[in-house]
Coordinates of C-alpha atoms in Angstrom, one line a residue:
Chain T
X95 CA -0.4 0.0 -0.3
X96 CA 1.5 3.3 -0.7
X97 CA 0.7 6.0 1.5
X98 CA 0.1 10.2 0.5
X99 CA 2.6 12.0 1.8
X100 CA 0.0 14.1 3.9
X101 CA -0.7 10.3 5.8
X102 CA 2.6 9.3 5.6
X103 CA 2.6 12.0 7.9
X104 CA -0.1 12.2 9.8
X105 CA 1.2 8.4 11.0
X106 CA 4.3 10.3 12.0
X107 CA 2.2 12.9 14.3
X108 CA 0.0 10.2 15.7
X109 CA 3.7 7.8 16.3
X110 CA 5.3 10.4 18.0
X111 CA 2.0 11.8 20.3
X112 CA 1.8 8.4 21.6
X113 CA 5.1 8.2 22.5
X114 CA 4.9 12.0 24.3
X115 CA 1.5 10.5 25.9
X116 CA 3.5 7.8 27.6
X117 CA 6.0 9.8 28.5
X118 CA 3.9 12.1 29.8
X119 CA 1.3 8.4 31.8
X120 CA 4.7 7.4 33.1
X121 CA 5.2 9.1 35.3
X122 CA 2.0 10.5 37.1
X123 CA 2.2 6.3 37.7
X124 CA 5.6 6.1 39.1
X125 CA 7.0 9.2 39.7
X126 CA 3.8 10.7 41.4
X127 CA 2.5 8.0 43.0
X128 CA 6.1 7.1 44.7
X129 CA 5.4 10.6 45.4
X130 CA 3.0 9.8 47.9
X131 CA 4.4 6.0 48.7
X132 CA 7.9 5.1 48.0
X133 CA 9.6 8.7 47.5
X134 CA 6.9 9.5 51.2
X135 CA 9.3 8.0 53.8
X136 CA 6.8 8.2 56.3
X137 CA 3.9 6.2 53.7
X138 CA 3.1 2.5 55.3
X139 CA 4.4 1.2 53.2
X140 CA 7.7 2.5 53.8
X141 CA 7.0 2.4 57.2
X142 CA 6.7 -0.9 56.8
X143 CA 9.5 -2.0 55.2
X144 CA 11.4 0.6 57.5
X145 CA 10.4 -1.0 60.7
X146 CA 11.0 -4.7 59.7
X147 CA 14.7 -3.5 58.9
X148 CA 14.5 -2.2 62.5
X149 CA 13.2 -5.5 63.4
X150 CA 16.2 -7.8 62.0
X151 CA 18.4 -5.4 63.5
X152 CA 17.5 -6.1 67.0
X153 CA 16.0 -2.5 67.4
X154 CA 12.9 -2.7 68.7
X155 CA 11.8 -0.2 69.8
X156 CA 12.0 1.8 67.2
X157 CA 10.5 -1.1 64.6
X158 CA 7.5 -1.6 67.4
X159 CA 6.8 2.7 67.0
X160 CA 7.5 1.9 62.7
X161 CA 4.6 -0.9 63.8
X162 CA 2.3 0.7 65.7
X163 CA 1.8 3.6 62.6
X164 CA 1.3 1.0 60.3
X165 CA -0.5 0.2 61.9
X166 CA -3.2 2.6 62.2
X167 CA -3.3 2.6 59.2
X168 CA -3.9 -0.8 58.5
X169 CA -4.3 -4.0 59.5
X170 CA -2.0 -6.9 59.4
X171 CA -1.8 -10.0 61.5
X172 CA 2.4 -10.4 60.9
X173 CA 2.4 -7.3 61.6
X174 CA 0.8 -6.6 64.7
X175 CA 2.3 -9.8 65.7
X176 CA 6.0 -8.6 65.2
X177 CA 4.2 -5.2 67.2
X178 CA 3.6 -7.7 70.2
X179 CA 6.6 -9.1 69.9
X180 CA 9.4 -6.6 69.7
X181 CA 7.6 -4.8 73.6
X182 CA 8.6 -9.7 74.1
X183 CA 11.9 -8.8 73.1
X184 CA 12.8 -6.1 75.7
X185 CA 11.4 -6.9 78.1
X186 CA 8.2 -5.0 78.7
X187 CA 5.6 -7.9 78.7
X188 CA 2.6 -6.6 80.4
X189 CA 2.5 -4.7 76.2
X190 CA 3.7 -7.6 74.6
X191 CA 1.0 -9.7 76.6
X192 CA -1.7 -7.1 75.7
X193 CA -1.0 -6.8 72.1
X194 CA -1.4 -10.8 72.1
X195 CA -4.4 -10.2 73.1
X196 CA -5.3 -9.1 69.8
X197 CA -4.8 -11.7 67.5
X198 CA -6.9 -14.5 69.4
X199 CA -9.7 -14.0 67.2
X200 CA -10.0 -14.5 63.7
X201 CA -6.1 -14.5 62.8
X202 CA -4.4 -16.6 61.0
X203 CA -1.8 -16.8 64.0
X204 CA -4.1 -17.1 66.7
X205 CA -2.2 -20.7 68.5
X206 CA 0.3 -18.2 68.8
X207 CA -0.7 -15.0 69.5
X208 CA -1.9 -17.3 72.7
X209 CA 1.1 -18.8 73.8
X210 CA 2.5 -15.7 73.8
X211 CA 0.7 -14.5 75.9
X212 CA 1.2 -17.0 77.7
X213 CA 4.6 -16.6 78.0
X214 CA 4.3 -13.1 78.7
X215 CA 2.6 -13.5 81.5
X216 CA 5.2 -16.2 82.8
X217 CA 7.7 -13.6 82.3
X218 CA 5.8 -10.6 84.6
X219 CA 6.6 -13.4 87.4
X220 CA 3.3 -13.1 88.5
X221 CA 2.8 -16.7 88.9
X222 CA -0.7 -17.3 90.5
X223 CA -1.6 -14.6 88.1
X224 CA -0.2 -16.8 85.2
X225 CA -1.5 -21.0 87.5
X226 CA -5.2 -18.8 86.3
X227 CA -4.7 -17.1 83.2
X228 CA -4.0 -20.4 82.0
X229 CA -7.2 -22.6 84.3
X230 CA -8.9 -20.7 82.0
X231 CA -10.3 -22.4 78.6
X232 CA -11.0 -19.3 76.8
X233 CA -7.1 -18.2 77.2
X234 CA -5.9 -21.9 76.1
X235 CA -4.5 -23.3 72.6
X236 CA -5.5 -26.3 71.6
X237 CA -1.9 -26.2 69.4
X238 CA 0.4 -25.3 72.3
X239 CA -1.4 -26.3 75.0
X240 CA 1.3 -28.4 76.4
X241 CA 3.5 -26.2 76.1
X242 CA 1.4 -24.3 78.6
X243 CA 0.3 -26.5 81.3
X244 CA 4.8 -27.3 81.7
X245 CA 4.5 -22.9 81.8
X246 CA 2.4 -23.3 84.3
X247 CA 4.2 -26.0 86.6
X248 CA 7.6 -24.7 85.6
X249 CA 5.6 -21.8 87.4
X250 CA 6.0 -23.3 91.3
X251 CA 9.7 -23.9 91.3
X252 CA 9.9 -20.1 91.5
X253 CA 7.0 -19.0 93.9
X254 CA 6.3 -19.9 96.9
X255 CA 3.0 -21.7 96.3
X256 CA 1.5 -24.8 97.2
X257 CA 3.4 -27.8 95.6
X258 CA 1.1 -30.6 93.5
X259 CA 1.1 -33.7 93.8
X260 CA 4.4 -35.6 92.2
X261 CA 3.2 -36.9 89.4
X262 CA 0.9 -34.6 88.4
X263 CA 3.7 -32.2 88.6
X264 CA 6.1 -34.7 85.8
X265 CA 3.5 -36.0 83.5
X266 CA 3.8 -32.9 80.6
X267 CA 7.5 -32.5 80.3
X268 CA 9.0 -35.3 78.3
X269 CA 10.8 -38.0 80.1
X270 CA 14.7 -37.1 79.6
X271 CA 14.3 -34.7 81.6
X272 CA 11.9 -36.0 83.9
X273 CA 14.4 -37.2 86.7
X274 CA 15.5 -34.0 87.3
X275 CA 12.1 -32.5 87.5
X276 CA 11.9 -35.3 90.4
X277 CA 15.0 -34.0 91.8
X278 CA 13.8 -30.2 91.7
X279 CA 10.8 -31.2 92.8
X280 CA 11.5 -33.3 96.6
X281 CA 14.0 -30.5 96.9
X282 CA 11.4 -27.7 97.0
X283 CA 9.3 -29.8 98.5
X284 CA 12.0 -30.7 101.5
X285 CA 15.0 -28.5 102.0
X286 CA 17.8 -29.0 103.3
X287 CA 17.5 -26.0 105.8
X288 CA 19.5 -25.7 109.3
X289 CA 17.1 -24.6 112.7
X290 CA 18.8 -21.0 113.7
X291 CA 17.4 -22.3 117.6
X292 CA 19.1 -25.6 117.7
X293 CA 21.9 -23.8 116.3
X294 CA 21.6 -21.2 119.3
X295 CA 21.4 -24.0 121.7
X296 CA 24.2 -25.5 120.2
X297 CA 26.2 -22.0 121.1
X298 CA 24.9 -21.8 124.2
X299 CA 26.6 -25.3 125.7
X300 CA 29.7 -25.2 124.3
X301 CA 30.4 -21.6 121.8
X302 CA 31.1 -22.4 117.9
X303 CA 29.1 -25.6 117.3
X304 CA 26.1 -23.7 116.7
X305 CA 29.1 -22.4 113.8
X306 CA 29.9 -25.9 112.3
X307 CA 26.8 -27.2 112.9
X308 CA 25.8 -24.8 110.2
X309 CA 29.0 -26.6 108.3
X310 CA 31.2 -22.8 108.6
X311 CA 33.7 -25.4 110.8
X312 CA 37.2 -22.5 110.5
X313 CA 34.2 -20.4 112.1
X314 CA 33.5 -22.2 115.0
X315 CA 36.1 -23.4 115.9
X316 CA 37.0 -19.3 115.8
X317 CA 35.3 -18.7 118.6
X318 CA 36.1 -21.6 120.7
X319 CA 39.7 -20.9 120.4
X320 CA 38.6 -16.4 120.5
X321 CA 36.5 -17.3 124.0
X322 CA 38.2 -19.9 125.1
X323 CA 41.6 -17.2 125.6
X324 CA 39.6 -13.7 126.9
X325 CA 38.7 -16.2 129.4
X326 CA 41.5 -18.0 130.2
X327 CA 43.2 -14.3 130.2
X328 CA 40.4 -12.9 131.7
X329 CA 41.2 -15.5 135.3
X330 CA 44.8 -15.3 134.9
X331 CA 44.6 -10.7 134.9
X332 CA 42.3 -11.9 138.3
X333 CA 44.9 -13.6 139.7
X334 CA 47.5 -11.5 139.1
X335 CA 45.4 -8.2 140.8
X336 CA 44.9 -7.0 137.2
X337 CA 41.8 -5.8 138.1
X338 CA 41.5 -2.8 135.0
X339 CA 42.7 -5.8 132.0
X340 CA 40.8 -9.2 134.1
X341 CA 37.3 -6.5 133.6
X342 CA 38.6 -6.2 129.7
X343 CA 38.5 -9.4 129.5
X344 CA 35.9 -10.7 131.4
X345 CA 33.3 -8.5 128.8
X346 CA 35.8 -9.6 125.6
X347 CA 34.4 -12.8 126.6
X348 CA 31.2 -12.1 127.0
X349 CA 30.7 -10.2 124.2
X350 CA 32.5 -13.1 121.9
X351 CA 30.0 -15.8 123.4
X352 CA 27.2 -13.7 123.0
X353 CA 28.1 -12.8 120.0
X354 CA 29.0 -16.2 119.0
X355 CA 24.7 -17.7 119.6
X356 CA 23.7 -14.4 118.1
X357 CA 26.1 -15.8 115.1
X358 CA 25.0 -19.5 114.8
X359 CA 21.0 -18.2 114.7
X360 CA 22.2 -15.2 111.8
X361 CA 24.4 -18.6 110.4
X362 CA 21.4 -20.3 110.4
X363 CA 19.4 -17.7 108.5
X364 CA 21.7 -17.2 106.4
X365 CA 22.4 -21.0 105.7
X366 CA 18.6 -21.0 104.8
X367 CA 18.0 -18.5 102.2
X368 CA 21.4 -19.3 100.3
X369 CA 20.0 -22.9 99.0
X370 CA 16.7 -21.3 98.5
X371 CA 19.0 -18.8 96.5
X372 CA 21.0 -21.4 94.9
X373 CA 17.8 -23.8 94.3
X374 CA 16.0 -21.1 92.5
X375 CA 19.8 -20.7 90.3
X376 CA 20.2 -23.7 89.2
X377 CA 16.5 -23.9 88.8
X378 CA 16.5 -20.9 86.6
X379 CA 19.5 -21.8 85.1
X380 CA 17.9 -24.9 83.8
X381 CA 14.8 -23.8 82.3
X382 CA 16.8 -21.0 80.6
X383 CA 19.0 -23.5 78.9
X384 CA 16.3 -24.9 77.8
X385 CA 14.1 -22.1 76.8
X386 CA 11.0 -24.2 78.9
X387 CA 10.4 -26.2 77.3
X388 CA 9.4 -23.3 75.1
X389 CA 9.0 -23.2 70.6
X390 CA 11.2 -20.7 69.3
X391 CA 7.8 -18.4 67.6
X392 CA 9.7 -15.8 65.7
X393 CA 8.0 -14.3 61.3
Chain P
X1018 CA 11.0 15.9 16.8
X1019 CA 13.6 13.1 18.2
X1020 CA 15.5 15.6 20.0
X1021 CA 11.9 17.0 21.7
X1022 CA 10.8 13.7 23.6
X1023 CA 14.8 13.5 24.5
X1024 CA 14.6 16.3 26.3
X1025 CA 11.5 15.4 27.5
X1026 CA 12.0 11.8 28.4
X1027 CA 16.0 13.9 30.3
X1028 CA 13.9 15.9 31.7
X1029 CA 12.2 14.0 34.1
X1030 CA 14.6 11.3 34.2
X1031 CA 15.6 14.6 36.6
X1032 CA 13.1 15.6 38.4
X1033 CA 12.9 11.6 39.8
X1034 CA 16.7 12.1 40.4
X1035 CA 16.3 15.9 41.7
X1036 CA 13.4 14.9 43.6
X1037 CA 14.4 11.7 45.9
X1038 CA 17.5 14.1 46.9
X1039 CA 14.6 16.1 47.7
X1040 CA 13.5 14.2 50.0
X1041 CA 16.1 12.8 51.9
X1042 CA 17.6 16.4 52.1
X1043 CA 14.7 16.7 54.0
X1044 CA 15.2 14.1 56.2
X1045 CA 17.6 15.7 56.3
X1046 CA 17.0 18.3 57.7
X1047 CA 14.6 17.2 60.1
X1048 CA 17.2 14.8 62.0
X1049 CA 19.0 17.7 62.0
X1050 CA 16.8 19.2 64.4
X1051 CA 16.0 16.0 66.7
X1052 CA 19.9 16.7 66.8
X1053 CA 20.2 20.1 67.5
X1054 CA 17.9 19.8 70.2
X1055 CA 19.3 16.9 71.9
X1056 CA 15.6 14.5 71.5
X1057 CA 18.7 11.8 70.1
X1058 CA 16.9 8.9 70.7
X1059 CA 14.2 10.4 67.4
X1060 CA 17.6 11.6 66.3
X1061 CA 18.5 8.4 65.3
X1062 CA 15.7 6.7 64.0
X1063 CA 15.6 9.9 62.2
X1064 CA 18.7 9.3 61.2
X1065 CA 18.7 5.4 60.7
X1066 CA 15.8 6.2 58.1
X1067 CA 18.0 8.5 56.1
X1068 CA 20.6 5.5 56.2
X1069 CA 17.7 2.5 54.6
X1070 CA 16.1 5.0 52.0
X1071 CA 19.9 7.0 50.5
X1072 CA 19.6 4.5 48.0
X1073 CA 22.6 6.6 47.1
X1074 CA 24.7 6.4 49.0
X1075 CA 26.2 9.4 49.5
X1076 CA 24.6 10.5 53.5
X1077 CA 26.3 7.5 54.9
X1078 CA 29.5 8.7 56.2
X1079 CA 27.3 11.9 57.9
X1080 CA 24.2 10.0 58.8
X1081 CA 26.1 7.2 61.0
X1082 CA 28.2 9.8 62.0
X1083 CA 25.2 11.6 64.5
X1084 CA 23.9 8.1 64.5
X1085 CA 27.0 7.9 66.5
X1086 CA 27.5 11.1 68.1
X1087 CA 23.5 10.8 69.1
X1088 CA 24.2 7.6 71.0
X1089 CA 27.9 8.8 72.1
X1090 CA 25.1 11.6 74.1
X1091 CA 23.4 9.4 75.3
X1092 CA 26.4 6.9 77.2
X1093 CA 25.7 3.6 75.3
X1094 CA 28.5 4.0 74.1
X1095 CA 29.2 0.4 72.2
X1096 CA 27.0 1.6 69.8
X1097 CA 28.4 5.1 69.5
X1098 CA 31.7 3.2 68.9
X1099 CA 30.2 0.9 66.5
X1100 CA 28.2 3.8 64.5
X1101 CA 31.5 5.9 64.6
X1102 CA 32.8 3.0 62.3
X1103 CA 30.2 1.7 60.2
X1104 CA 30.5 5.7 59.1
X1105 CA 35.4 5.5 59.2
X1106 CA 34.4 2.9 56.5
X1107 CA 32.2 5.1 53.9
X1108 CA 34.5 8.3 55.3
X1109 CA 35.3 10.5 52.0
X1110 CA 38.8 11.5 53.1
X1111 CA 41.3 11.7 55.1
X1112 CA 40.3 15.0 56.8
X1113 CA 37.0 12.8 57.7
X1114 CA 38.2 9.5 58.3
X1115 CA 40.3 11.2 61.1
X1116 CA 37.7 12.6 62.1
X1117 CA 35.9 9.6 63.1
X1118 CA 39.3 7.6 64.6
X1119 CA 38.7 10.0 67.2
X1120 CA 36.0 10.1 68.2
X1121 CA 36.3 6.5 68.5
X1122 CA 39.4 7.6 70.8
X1123 CA 37.3 10.4 73.4
X1124 CA 34.5 7.0 73.7
X1125 CA 36.7 4.9 73.8
X1126 CA 37.8 7.2 76.6
X1127 CA 35.0 8.2 78.6
X1128 CA 33.8 4.5 78.1
X1129 CA 36.8 4.1 80.4
X1130 CA 38.7 0.8 78.3
X1131 CA 41.2 3.6 78.4
X1132 CA 43.9 0.8 77.0
X1133 CA 42.9 0.4 73.2
X1134 CA 42.1 4.3 73.6
X1135 CA 46.3 4.4 73.5
X1136 CA 46.7 1.8 71.2
X1137 CA 44.1 4.2 68.7
X1138 CA 45.8 6.8 69.4
X1139 CA 49.5 5.2 68.4
X1140 CA 48.1 3.7 65.8
X1141 CA 47.0 7.7 65.2
X1142 CA 50.3 8.4 65.6
X1143 CA 52.0 6.3 63.4
X1144 CA 50.0 7.3 60.4
X1145 CA 51.9 9.0 58.1
X1146 CA 48.6 11.2 57.0
X1147 CA 47.0 11.9 60.4
X1148 CA 51.5 14.4 60.9
X1149 CA 50.1 17.2 60.7
X1150 CA 48.3 15.9 63.4
X1151 CA 49.8 15.4 66.2
X1152 CA 49.1 17.9 68.5
X1153 CA 45.8 17.0 68.3
X1154 CA 46.4 13.2 68.8
X1155 CA 48.4 14.8 72.0
X1156 CA 45.2 16.2 73.2
X1157 CA 43.4 13.2 72.6
X1158 CA 46.2 11.1 74.7
X1159 CA 46.0 13.0 77.8
X1160 CA 43.1 12.9 78.5
X1161 CA 43.1 9.3 78.1
X1162 CA 46.0 9.7 80.9
X1163 CA 44.1 11.9 82.8
X1164 CA 41.0 9.7 83.1
X1165 CA 43.2 6.5 83.8
X1166 CA 44.4 8.3 87.0
X1167 CA 47.7 8.8 85.3
X1168 CA 48.1 12.6 86.0
X1169 CA 52.2 12.4 85.1
X1170 CA 51.5 10.7 81.8
X1171 CA 49.3 13.8 81.1
X1172 CA 50.7 16.3 82.2
X1173 CA 53.7 14.9 79.6
X1174 CA 51.0 14.6 76.5
X1175 CA 50.1 18.4 77.0
X1176 CA 53.3 19.4 77.5
X1177 CA 54.0 18.1 73.9
X1178 CA 51.6 20.2 72.4
X1179 CA 52.6 23.6 74.4
X1180 CA 54.8 23.3 78.1
X1181 CA 52.5 25.9 78.3
X1182 CA 48.9 24.4 78.2
X1183 CA 46.2 24.9 80.2
X1184 CA 45.8 21.0 80.7
X1185 CA 49.4 20.7 81.0
X1186 CA 49.7 22.8 84.4
X1187 CA 46.5 20.7 85.5
X1188 CA 48.2 18.0 85.6
X1189 CA 51.4 18.8 86.7
X1190 CA 49.2 20.5 89.7
X1191 CA 47.3 17.4 90.5
X1192 CA 50.4 15.0 90.8
X1193 CA 52.0 16.9 92.7
X1194 CA 48.9 17.6 95.1
X1195 CA 49.0 13.3 95.1
X1196 CA 50.4 11.2 98.6
X1197 CA 52.4 8.6 98.3
X1198 CA 50.7 5.0 99.6
X1199 CA 54.0 3.1 99.6
X1200 CA 55.8 6.1 102.1
X1201 CA 52.4 6.4 104.3
X1202 CA 52.3 3.1 104.3
X1203 CA 56.4 2.3 105.2
X1204 CA 56.3 5.9 108.0
X1205 CA 53.2 3.5 109.0
X1206 CA 55.8 0.6 109.8
X1207 CA 58.3 2.6 111.5
X1208 CA 56.0 5.4 113.9
X1209 CA 52.2 3.3 113.8
X1210 CA 49.5 6.7 113.4
X1211 CA 52.4 8.5 111.3
X1212 CA 50.8 7.5 107.4
X1213 CA 47.5 8.2 109.0
X1214 CA 48.8 12.0 109.7
X1215 CA 50.9 12.3 106.5
X1216 CA 47.4 11.3 105.0
X1217 CA 46.0 14.6 106.6
X1218 CA 44.0 12.5 109.3
X1219 CA 45.2 13.6 112.0
X1220 CA 43.1 12.6 114.8
X1221 CA 42.9 9.1 113.3
X1222 CA 46.6 8.5 113.8
X1223 CA 47.0 9.6 117.1
X1224 CA 44.7 7.7 118.3
X1225 CA 46.2 5.0 116.4
X1226 CA 49.6 5.8 117.5
X1227 CA 47.7 5.6 121.3
X1228 CA 46.5 2.3 121.2
X1229 CA 49.3 0.9 119.8
X1230 CA 50.9 2.2 123.2
X1231 CA 48.6 0.7 125.2
X1232 CA 48.5 -2.9 123.8
X1233 CA 52.6 -2.7 123.7
X1234 CA 52.7 -1.7 127.3
X1235 CA 50.6 -5.1 128.2
X1236 CA 52.2 -7.2 126.1
X1237 CA 55.7 -5.9 127.0
X1238 CA 54.1 -5.8 131.1
X1239 CA 52.4 -9.7 130.9
X1240 CA 57.0 -10.0 129.7
X1241 CA 58.4 -8.1 132.4
X1242 CA 55.7 -9.5 134.8
X1243 CA 56.9 -13.4 134.0
X1244 CA 53.6 -13.8 132.2
X1245 CA 55.3 -14.6 128.7
X1246 CA 51.3 -17.0 127.2
X1247 CA 49.6 -13.5 128.5
X1248 CA 52.7 -11.6 126.7
X1249 CA 51.9 -13.4 123.8
X1250 CA 48.4 -13.4 124.0
X1251 CA 47.5 -10.2 124.7
X1252 CA 50.5 -9.4 122.1
X1253 CA 48.8 -11.2 118.8
X1254 CA 45.1 -9.7 119.5
X1255 CA 45.4 -6.7 120.6
X1256 CA 48.8 -5.6 119.5
X1257 CA 49.5 -7.2 116.3
X1258 CA 45.1 -5.9 115.6
X1259 CA 46.5 -3.0 115.8
X1260 CA 49.6 -2.2 114.7
X1261 CA 48.3 -4.7 111.1
X1262 CA 44.7 -1.8 111.5
X1263 CA 47.7 1.4 111.3
X1264 CA 49.3 -0.2 108.4
X1265 CA 46.1 -0.7 106.9
X1266 CA 43.9 2.5 107.9
X1267 CA 47.4 3.8 106.7
X1268 CA 47.1 2.8 103.3
X1269 CA 43.9 3.5 103.2
X1270 CA 43.8 6.8 103.3
X1271 CA 45.9 7.5 101.1
X1272 CA 44.3 6.5 98.6
X1273 CA 40.7 8.4 100.0
X1274 CA 43.1 11.6 99.9
X1275 CA 44.9 10.8 95.8
X1276 CA 40.7 10.1 94.9
X1277 CA 40.0 13.0 96.7
X1278 CA 42.5 15.8 95.0
X1279 CA 41.4 13.9 91.2
X1280 CA 38.1 14.1 91.5
X1281 CA 38.7 17.4 92.0
X1282 CA 40.3 18.0 89.2
X1283 CA 38.0 16.3 87.1
X1284 CA 35.8 18.2 88.5
X1285 CA 37.5 21.6 87.8
X1286 CA 37.8 19.6 84.1
X1287 CA 33.8 18.5 84.2
X1288 CA 32.9 22.8 84.9
X1289 CA 35.6 24.8 84.4
X1290 CA 37.3 23.7 81.6
X1291 CA 37.0 25.9 78.9
X1292 CA 38.6 24.4 75.5
X1293 CA 37.4 21.4 74.3
X1294 CA 36.3 18.7 76.3
X1295 CA 34.6 14.9 76.1

């Protein structure tokens, strides 16, 4: 087909206009839209991107702020979970628990949120409240029922609540650790405490004996020798006619003797506190090393 | 027509680039606003945002440096050093490298990792690029010594800058005002209580001397009266206890006095010194 010059010119003009139109539309659809999304660093999309970066960088407090701003505009379960988890990671467990609660219903992360809700409550160290929560079915997770139950029984090792029967506590724990948990149970149930009154009576009868009873053998022998020596010095000084020195050493003897009785009772209390402290430390270390038998959940 | 279209295309391309740059510049100004008003937490957030969106990498040095400064101002020294190191990696010239390195040294001094600060000063001094900046290196080396309570070495470092440098004179004064802990102990061995008196604790020194005299008298008196066992026990339980106590006291008083002198100089540096501080 042969085109006339007018037609050729028209076709060329049409092509040119078309290309021009494309150049005009492209910026409108990319550049200007990006101005409101990509180039605006504070758009919800960019806040989410930046929040995710901060979250990966473990800068959780800043990440939480970015997620919060995003969630003001859009609803997103994953972001809500990360937002709650940011509080969990920085030890703000109350806020973490409150925010995990928001994912309990009609969410794909409902089960994980429930577990994290219980974890957040566990680390608040109000174990009585934790046990009450664990007994309420409305909060329980079907998928993580066993984990939550384990946490519930773990709480008994950390406070002064009356221990349930041994078999009940042991049941949710794996077979491989049951002997260790049973050992903790016995230690918690029958702690090897020393009686302060017994220690005081022993030291009244024989200076230092109370200390030896509480395991302070060196202190006990020193107390016995010091008291005996000062008593002997008081005796010899009185005999030699040195009244002042005699009374001085007699006073010292009374001070050592009385001090040792008091010290033995205190030593028994310190011994008991040490037993409790060592037990708490050992239990905490044991469970921490095993992440409280909980799965690692992070998105 | 082709030329026109090409021109239009490049115009739009340029617009995009300029527009992106403007946004980054606005973000930088926004972060600087927080930094200048000492809102360091928000400043760090906004500088991090700038870094995150800065695909051109032109703000890498400045923003990382400012983050380092913000963390330093908030006493988060480990983080500060981390970001100063990032800034150093992105430095564009020797001046910027020197600036970040001195900031790392200053942060180490504040963090009380003096050995590291001194090592970095030595490294910087050996670097031929910074031959003209020896005074600055000596200045911060002097500060490192001052904050580690080594006033004599501090005076030597400042003297290399200027024999009459204000901080050299201060360091010398502080060093001279300090008492010798060893001397205080030695004279207490010879005369119990003398070390405490030397450290300025007259009452305690005299009481120590009194107790030692009394306990010594009782010990010797027991031996004279041929009650040797009494003498040994009194000597061991009382005299030796007071004698040892006098030596320990002399040491503690001397350390305390030196601490007081150092703290006075450090307070001067903090509140009255007008030169560049940490």
